[in-house]
PDB file of C-alpha atoms in Angstrom:
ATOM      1  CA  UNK A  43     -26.096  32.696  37.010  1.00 45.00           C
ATOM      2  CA  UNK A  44     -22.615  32.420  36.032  1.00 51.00           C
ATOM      3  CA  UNK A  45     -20.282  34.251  33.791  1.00 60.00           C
ATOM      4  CA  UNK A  46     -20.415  31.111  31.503  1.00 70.00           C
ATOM      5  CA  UNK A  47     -21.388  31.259  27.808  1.00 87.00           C
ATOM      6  CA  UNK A  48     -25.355  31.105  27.670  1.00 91.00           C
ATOM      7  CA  UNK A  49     -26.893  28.587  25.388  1.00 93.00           C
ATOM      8  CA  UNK A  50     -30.692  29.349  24.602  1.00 92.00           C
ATOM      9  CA  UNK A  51     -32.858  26.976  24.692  1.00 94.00           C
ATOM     10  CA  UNK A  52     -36.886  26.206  24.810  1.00 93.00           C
ATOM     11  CA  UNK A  53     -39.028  23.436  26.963  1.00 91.00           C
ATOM     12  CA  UNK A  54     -39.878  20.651  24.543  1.00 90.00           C
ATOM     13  CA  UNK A  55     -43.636  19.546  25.628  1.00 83.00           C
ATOM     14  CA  UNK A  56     -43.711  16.302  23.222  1.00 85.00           C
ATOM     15  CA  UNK A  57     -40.976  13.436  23.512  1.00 87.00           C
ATOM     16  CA  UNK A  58     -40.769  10.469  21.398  1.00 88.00           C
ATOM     17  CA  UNK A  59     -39.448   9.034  18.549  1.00 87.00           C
ATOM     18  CA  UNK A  60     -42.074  10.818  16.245  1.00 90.00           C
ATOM     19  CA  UNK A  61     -42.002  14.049  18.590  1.00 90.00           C
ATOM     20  CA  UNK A  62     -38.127  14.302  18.096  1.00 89.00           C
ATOM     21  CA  UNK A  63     -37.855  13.690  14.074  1.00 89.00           C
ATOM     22  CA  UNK A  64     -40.802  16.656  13.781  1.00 91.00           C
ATOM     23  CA  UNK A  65     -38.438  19.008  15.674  1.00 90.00           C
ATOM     24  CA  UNK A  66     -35.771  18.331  13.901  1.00 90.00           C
ATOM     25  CA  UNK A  67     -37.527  18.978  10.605  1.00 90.00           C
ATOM     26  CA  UNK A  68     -37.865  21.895  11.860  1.00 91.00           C
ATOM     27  CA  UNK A  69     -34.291  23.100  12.290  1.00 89.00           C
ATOM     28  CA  UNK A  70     -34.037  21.979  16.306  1.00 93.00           C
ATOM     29  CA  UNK A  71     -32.026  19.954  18.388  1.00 94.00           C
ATOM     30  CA  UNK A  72     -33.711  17.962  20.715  1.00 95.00           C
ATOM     31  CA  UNK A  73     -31.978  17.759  24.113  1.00 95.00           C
ATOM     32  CA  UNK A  74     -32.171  16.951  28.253  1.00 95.00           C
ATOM     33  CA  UNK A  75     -31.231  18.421  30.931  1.00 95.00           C
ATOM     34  CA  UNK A  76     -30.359  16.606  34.414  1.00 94.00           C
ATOM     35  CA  UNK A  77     -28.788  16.220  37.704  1.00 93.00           C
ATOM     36  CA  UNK A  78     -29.196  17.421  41.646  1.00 91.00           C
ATOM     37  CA  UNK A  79     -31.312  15.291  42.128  1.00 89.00           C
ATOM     38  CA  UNK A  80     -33.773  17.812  40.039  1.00 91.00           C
ATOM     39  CA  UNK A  81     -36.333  16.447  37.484  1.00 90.00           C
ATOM     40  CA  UNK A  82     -35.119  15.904  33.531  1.00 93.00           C
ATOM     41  CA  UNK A  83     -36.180  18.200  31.649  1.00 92.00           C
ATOM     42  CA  UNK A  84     -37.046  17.878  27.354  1.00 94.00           C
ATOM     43  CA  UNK A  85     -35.418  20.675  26.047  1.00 94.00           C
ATOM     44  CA  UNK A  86     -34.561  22.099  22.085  1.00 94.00           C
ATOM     45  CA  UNK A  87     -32.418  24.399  20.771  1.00 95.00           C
ATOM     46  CA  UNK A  88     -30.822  25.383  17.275  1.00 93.00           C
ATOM     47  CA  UNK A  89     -27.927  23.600  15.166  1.00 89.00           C
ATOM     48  CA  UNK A  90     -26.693  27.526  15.132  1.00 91.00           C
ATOM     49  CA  UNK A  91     -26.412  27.935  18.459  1.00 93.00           C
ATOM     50  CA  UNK A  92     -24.824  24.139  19.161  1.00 93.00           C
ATOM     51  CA  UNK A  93     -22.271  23.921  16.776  1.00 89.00           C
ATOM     52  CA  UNK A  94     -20.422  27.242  18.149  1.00 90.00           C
ATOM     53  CA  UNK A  95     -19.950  25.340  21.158  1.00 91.00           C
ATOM     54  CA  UNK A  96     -19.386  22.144  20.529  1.00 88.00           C
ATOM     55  CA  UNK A  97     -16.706  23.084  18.058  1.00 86.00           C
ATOM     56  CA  UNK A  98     -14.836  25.629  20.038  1.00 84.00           C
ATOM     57  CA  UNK A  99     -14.920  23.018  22.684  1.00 81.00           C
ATOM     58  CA  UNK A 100     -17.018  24.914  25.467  1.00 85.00           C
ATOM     59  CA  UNK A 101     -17.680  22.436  28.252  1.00 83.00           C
ATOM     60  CA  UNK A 102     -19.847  24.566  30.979  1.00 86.00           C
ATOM     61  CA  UNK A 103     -22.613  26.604  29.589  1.00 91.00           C
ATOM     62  CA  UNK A 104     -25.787  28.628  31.742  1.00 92.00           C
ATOM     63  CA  UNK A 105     -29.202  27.996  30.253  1.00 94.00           C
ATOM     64  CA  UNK A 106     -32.834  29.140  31.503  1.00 90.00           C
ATOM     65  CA  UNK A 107     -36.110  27.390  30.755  1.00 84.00           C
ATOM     66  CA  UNK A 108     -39.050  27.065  31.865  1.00 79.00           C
ATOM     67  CA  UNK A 109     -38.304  29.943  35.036  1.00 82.00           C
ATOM     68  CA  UNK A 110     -35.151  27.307  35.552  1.00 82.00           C
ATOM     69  CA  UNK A 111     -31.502  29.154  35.135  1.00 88.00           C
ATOM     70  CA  UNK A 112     -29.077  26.292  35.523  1.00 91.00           C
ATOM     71  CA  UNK A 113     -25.485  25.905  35.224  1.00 91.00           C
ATOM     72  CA  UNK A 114     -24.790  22.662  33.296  1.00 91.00           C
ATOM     73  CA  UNK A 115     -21.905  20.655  31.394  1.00 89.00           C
ATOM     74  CA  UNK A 116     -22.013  18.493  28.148  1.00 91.00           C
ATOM     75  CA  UNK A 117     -21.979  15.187  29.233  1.00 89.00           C
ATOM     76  CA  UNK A 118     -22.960  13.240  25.598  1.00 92.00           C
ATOM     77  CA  UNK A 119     -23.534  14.691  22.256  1.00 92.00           C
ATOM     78  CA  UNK A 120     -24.858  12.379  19.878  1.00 92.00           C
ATOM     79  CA  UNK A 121     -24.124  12.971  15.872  1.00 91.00           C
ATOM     80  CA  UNK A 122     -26.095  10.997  12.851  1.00 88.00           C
ATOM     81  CA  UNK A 123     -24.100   8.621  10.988  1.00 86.00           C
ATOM     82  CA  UNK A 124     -21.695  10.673   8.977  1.00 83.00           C
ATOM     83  CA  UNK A 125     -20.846  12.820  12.193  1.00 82.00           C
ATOM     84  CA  UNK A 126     -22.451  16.291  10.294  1.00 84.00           C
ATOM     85  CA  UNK A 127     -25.292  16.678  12.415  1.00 86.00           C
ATOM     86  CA  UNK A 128     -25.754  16.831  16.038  1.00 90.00           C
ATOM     87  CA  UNK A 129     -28.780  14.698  16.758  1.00 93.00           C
ATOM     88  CA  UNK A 130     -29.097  15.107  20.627  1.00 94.00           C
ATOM     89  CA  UNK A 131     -27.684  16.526  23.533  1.00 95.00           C
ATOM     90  CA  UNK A 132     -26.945  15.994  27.243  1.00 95.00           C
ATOM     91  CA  UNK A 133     -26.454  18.876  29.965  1.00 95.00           C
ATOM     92  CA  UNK A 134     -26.066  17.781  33.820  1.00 92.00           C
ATOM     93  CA  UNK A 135     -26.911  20.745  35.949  1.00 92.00           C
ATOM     94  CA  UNK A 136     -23.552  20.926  38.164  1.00 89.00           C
ATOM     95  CA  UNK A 137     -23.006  23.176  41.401  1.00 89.00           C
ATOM     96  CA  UNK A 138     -21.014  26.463  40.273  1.00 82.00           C
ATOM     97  CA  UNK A 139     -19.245  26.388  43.626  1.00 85.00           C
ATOM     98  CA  UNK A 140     -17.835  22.762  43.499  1.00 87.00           C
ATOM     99  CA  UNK A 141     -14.818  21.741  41.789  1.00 90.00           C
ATOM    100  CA  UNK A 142     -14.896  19.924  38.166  1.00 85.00           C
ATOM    101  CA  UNK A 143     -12.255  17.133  37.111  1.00 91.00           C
ATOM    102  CA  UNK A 144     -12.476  17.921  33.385  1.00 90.00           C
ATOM    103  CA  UNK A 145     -10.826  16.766  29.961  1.00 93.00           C
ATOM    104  CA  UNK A 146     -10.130  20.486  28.044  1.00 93.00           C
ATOM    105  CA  UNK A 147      -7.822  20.156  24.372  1.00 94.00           C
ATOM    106  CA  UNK A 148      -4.289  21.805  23.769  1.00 96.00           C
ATOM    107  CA  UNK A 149      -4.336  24.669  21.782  1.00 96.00           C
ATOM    108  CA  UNK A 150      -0.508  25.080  20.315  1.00 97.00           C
ATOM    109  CA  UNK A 151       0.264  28.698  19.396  1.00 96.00           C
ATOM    110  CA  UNK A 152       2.581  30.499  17.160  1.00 96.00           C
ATOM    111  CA  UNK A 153       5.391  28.260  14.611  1.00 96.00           C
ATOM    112  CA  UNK A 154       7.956  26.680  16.435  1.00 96.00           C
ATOM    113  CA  UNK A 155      11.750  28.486  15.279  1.00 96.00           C
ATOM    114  CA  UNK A 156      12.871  24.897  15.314  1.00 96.00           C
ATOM    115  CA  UNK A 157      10.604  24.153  12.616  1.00 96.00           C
ATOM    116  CA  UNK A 158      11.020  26.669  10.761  1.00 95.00           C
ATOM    117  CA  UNK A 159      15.002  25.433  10.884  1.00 94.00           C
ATOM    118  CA  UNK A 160      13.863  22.367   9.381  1.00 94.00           C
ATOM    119  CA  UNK A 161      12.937  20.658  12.532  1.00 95.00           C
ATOM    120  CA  UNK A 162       9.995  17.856  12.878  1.00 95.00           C
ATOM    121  CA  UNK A 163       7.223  18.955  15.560  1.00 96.00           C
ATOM    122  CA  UNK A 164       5.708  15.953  17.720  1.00 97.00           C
ATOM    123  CA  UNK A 165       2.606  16.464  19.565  1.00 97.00           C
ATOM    124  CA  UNK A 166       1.931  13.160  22.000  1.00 95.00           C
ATOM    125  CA  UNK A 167      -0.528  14.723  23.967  1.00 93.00           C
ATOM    126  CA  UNK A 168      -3.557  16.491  22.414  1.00 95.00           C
ATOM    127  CA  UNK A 169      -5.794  16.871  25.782  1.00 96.00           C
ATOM    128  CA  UNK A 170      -5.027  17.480  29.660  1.00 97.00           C
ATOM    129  CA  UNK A 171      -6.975  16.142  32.623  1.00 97.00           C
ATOM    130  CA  UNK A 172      -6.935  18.668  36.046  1.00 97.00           C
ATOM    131  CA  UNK A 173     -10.111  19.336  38.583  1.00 96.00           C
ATOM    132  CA  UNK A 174     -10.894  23.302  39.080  1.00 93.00           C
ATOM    133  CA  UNK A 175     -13.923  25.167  39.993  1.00 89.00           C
ATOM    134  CA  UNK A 176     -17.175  25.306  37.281  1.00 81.00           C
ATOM    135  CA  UNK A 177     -16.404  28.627  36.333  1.00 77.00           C
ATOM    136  CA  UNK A 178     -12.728  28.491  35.760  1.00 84.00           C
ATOM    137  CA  UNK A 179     -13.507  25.645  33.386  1.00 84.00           C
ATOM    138  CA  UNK A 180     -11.566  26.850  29.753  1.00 86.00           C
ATOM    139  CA  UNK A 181     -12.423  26.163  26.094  1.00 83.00           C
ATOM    140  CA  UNK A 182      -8.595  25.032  25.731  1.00 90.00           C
ATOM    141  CA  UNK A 183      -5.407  25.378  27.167  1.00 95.00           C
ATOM    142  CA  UNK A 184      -2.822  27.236  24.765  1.00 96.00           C
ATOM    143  CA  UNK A 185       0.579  26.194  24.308  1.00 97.00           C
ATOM    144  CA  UNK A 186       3.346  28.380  23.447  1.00 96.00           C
ATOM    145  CA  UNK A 187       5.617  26.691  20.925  1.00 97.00           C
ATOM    146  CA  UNK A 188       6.909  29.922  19.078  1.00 97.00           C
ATOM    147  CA  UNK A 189      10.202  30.267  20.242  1.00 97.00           C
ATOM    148  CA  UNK A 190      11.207  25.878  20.721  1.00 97.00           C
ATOM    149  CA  UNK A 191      14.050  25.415  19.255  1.00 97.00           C
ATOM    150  CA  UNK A 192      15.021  21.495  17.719  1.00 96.00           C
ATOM    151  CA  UNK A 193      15.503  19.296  20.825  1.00 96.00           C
ATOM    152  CA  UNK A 194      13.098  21.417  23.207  1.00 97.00           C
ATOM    153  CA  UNK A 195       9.936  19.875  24.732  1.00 98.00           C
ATOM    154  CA  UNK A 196       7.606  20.737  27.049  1.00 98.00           C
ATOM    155  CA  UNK A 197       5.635  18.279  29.287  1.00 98.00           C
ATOM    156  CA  UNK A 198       2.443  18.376  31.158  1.00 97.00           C
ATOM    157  CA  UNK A 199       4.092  20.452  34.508  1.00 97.00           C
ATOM    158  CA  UNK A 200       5.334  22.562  31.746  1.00 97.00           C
ATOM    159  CA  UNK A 201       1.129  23.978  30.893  1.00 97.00           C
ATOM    160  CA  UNK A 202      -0.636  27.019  32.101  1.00 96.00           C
ATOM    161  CA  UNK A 203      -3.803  25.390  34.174  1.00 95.00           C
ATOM    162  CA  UNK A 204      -6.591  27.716  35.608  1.00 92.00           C
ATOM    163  CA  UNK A 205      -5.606  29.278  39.221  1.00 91.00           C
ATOM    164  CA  UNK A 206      -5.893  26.311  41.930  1.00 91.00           C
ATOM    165  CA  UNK A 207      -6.552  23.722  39.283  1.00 95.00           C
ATOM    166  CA  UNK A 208      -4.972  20.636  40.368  1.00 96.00           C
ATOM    167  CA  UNK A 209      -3.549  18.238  37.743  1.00 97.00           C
ATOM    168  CA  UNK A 210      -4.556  14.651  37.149  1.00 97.00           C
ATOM    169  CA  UNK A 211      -2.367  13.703  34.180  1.00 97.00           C
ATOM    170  CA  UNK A 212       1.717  12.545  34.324  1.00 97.00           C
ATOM    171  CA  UNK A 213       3.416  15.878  34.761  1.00 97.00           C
ATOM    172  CA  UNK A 214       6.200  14.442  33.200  1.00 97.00           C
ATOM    173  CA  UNK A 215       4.117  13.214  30.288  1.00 97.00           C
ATOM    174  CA  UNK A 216       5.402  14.775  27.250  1.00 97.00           C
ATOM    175  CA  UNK A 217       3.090  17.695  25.280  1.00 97.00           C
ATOM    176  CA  UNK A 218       5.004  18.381  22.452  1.00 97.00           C
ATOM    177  CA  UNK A 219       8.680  18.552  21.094  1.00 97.00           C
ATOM    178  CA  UNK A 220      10.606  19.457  18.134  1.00 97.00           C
ATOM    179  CA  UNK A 221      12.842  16.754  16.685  1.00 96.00           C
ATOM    180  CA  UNK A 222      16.011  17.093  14.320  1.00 93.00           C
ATOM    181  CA  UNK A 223      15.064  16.068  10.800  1.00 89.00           C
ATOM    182  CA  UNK A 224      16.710  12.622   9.544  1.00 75.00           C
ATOM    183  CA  UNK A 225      19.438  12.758   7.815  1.00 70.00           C
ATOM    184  CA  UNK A 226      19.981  11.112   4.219  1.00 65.00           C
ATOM    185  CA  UNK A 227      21.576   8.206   6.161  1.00 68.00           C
ATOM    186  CA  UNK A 228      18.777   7.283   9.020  1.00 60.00           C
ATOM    187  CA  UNK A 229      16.208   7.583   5.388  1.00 57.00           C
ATOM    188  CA  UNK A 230      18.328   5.177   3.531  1.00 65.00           C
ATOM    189  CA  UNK A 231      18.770   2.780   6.795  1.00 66.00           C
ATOM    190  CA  UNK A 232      14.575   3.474   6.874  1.00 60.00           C
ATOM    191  CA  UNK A 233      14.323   2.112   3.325  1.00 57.00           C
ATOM    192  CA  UNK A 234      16.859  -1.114   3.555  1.00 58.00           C
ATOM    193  CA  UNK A 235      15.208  -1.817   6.294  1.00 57.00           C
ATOM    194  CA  UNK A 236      10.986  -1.968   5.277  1.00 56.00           C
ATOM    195  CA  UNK A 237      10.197   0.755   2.131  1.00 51.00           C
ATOM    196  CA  UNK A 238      10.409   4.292   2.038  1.00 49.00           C
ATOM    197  CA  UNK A 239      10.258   6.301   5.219  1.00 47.00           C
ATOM    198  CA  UNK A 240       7.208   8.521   4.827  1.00 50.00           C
ATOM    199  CA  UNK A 241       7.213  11.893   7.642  1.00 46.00           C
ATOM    200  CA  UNK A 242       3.958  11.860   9.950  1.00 46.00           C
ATOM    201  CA  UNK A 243       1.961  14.705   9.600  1.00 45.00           C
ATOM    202  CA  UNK A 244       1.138  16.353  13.186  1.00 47.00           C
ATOM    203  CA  UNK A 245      -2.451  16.701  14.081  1.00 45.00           C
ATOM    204  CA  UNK A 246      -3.302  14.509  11.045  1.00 46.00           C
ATOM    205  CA  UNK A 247      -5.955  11.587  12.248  1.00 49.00           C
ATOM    206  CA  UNK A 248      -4.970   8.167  10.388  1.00 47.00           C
ATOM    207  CA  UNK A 249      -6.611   8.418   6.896  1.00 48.00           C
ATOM    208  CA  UNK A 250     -10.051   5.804   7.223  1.00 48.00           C
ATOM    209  CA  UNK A 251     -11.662   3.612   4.852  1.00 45.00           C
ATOM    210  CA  UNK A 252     -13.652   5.124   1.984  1.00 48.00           C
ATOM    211  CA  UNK A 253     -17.362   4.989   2.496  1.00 46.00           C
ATOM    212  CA  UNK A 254     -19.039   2.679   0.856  1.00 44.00           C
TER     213      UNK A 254
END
């Protein structure tokens, strides 16, 4: 197996809709794994040992069942209604040795000196799309923003990709920038011309209707 992070997980010998609600009772995830033209296989595993991953947005993981070690990728993870709690998961066994076009987030590190000047920070592009090798696969790729000063920006050519990787996005796409604040006149031009100007918040997802 690979140097990948190892999810552990058990055979699941009853499937169903009945089957899968008693394993989640108790505390597991039902799941599947797939691909090479291999059988599917009913697997489980614990919310504990999901969420890790999922959140910290590991894509390639190594798991062993039934006498079975596998490299495999997420390929669906499906949540209950309120998006709290992972109700199944997909893994497609992939070949270590072939190359992977993948979707892996932007990580930005450190606080722009632009900002801290009073500069505006605008992030267009959250995710980038290249092909590597499995095991070169990362969580993220980080951005250094630290030391952008207002009116610097860095595009897509601009990112650290894994060694070989070849990109599929725009390289001239833009990843972030720092803008000059507005001055009093732009506001006041903002208001005459439709209400007060309010700043977007970076990395803020548009607020969504209250549950009812």
């Amino acid at each position: 197996m690979s140097d990948n992070t190892k999810l552990a997980v058990d055979l699941r010998e009853k499937v169903g809709t009945a089957a899968t609600r008693r394993l989640r009772a108790t505390g597991r995830i039902p799941g599947s794994l797939y691909g090479l033209d291999k059988d599917t296989v009913a697997l489980s595993t614990t919310e504990e040992a999901l969420r890790p991953l999922i959140y910290g947005g590991v894509q390639v993981v190594d798991v062993e069942v039934g006498g079975e070690s596998a490299t495999a990728i997420f390929r669906e993870v499906q949540w209950d209604t309120f998006s709290q709690y992972v109700q199944h998961f997909d893994l497609q066994r992939i070949d270590p040795t072939k190359r992977l076009a993948v979707e892996v987030p932007l990580e930005l590190r450190g606080t722009p000196e632009g900002v801290i000047g009073g500069g505006v920070l605008d992030q267009p592009h959250r995710t980038v799309n290249f092909e590597c090798l499995v095991h070169q696969v990362p969580d993220h790729v980080v951005v250094k923003v630290a030391e952008m000063q207002i009116g610097d920006a860095l595009h897509v050519s601009d990112l650290e990709l894994p060694p070989g990787a070849t990109l599929l996005d725009d390289p001239t796409a833009l990843v972030v920038r720092i803008n000059a604040p507005m001055s009093e006149e732009e506001i006041e031009e903002g208001i005459a011309g439709g209400g007060p100007v309010e700043p977007e918040l970076v990395g803020q997802e548009p607020e969504e209707a209250d549950e009812q």
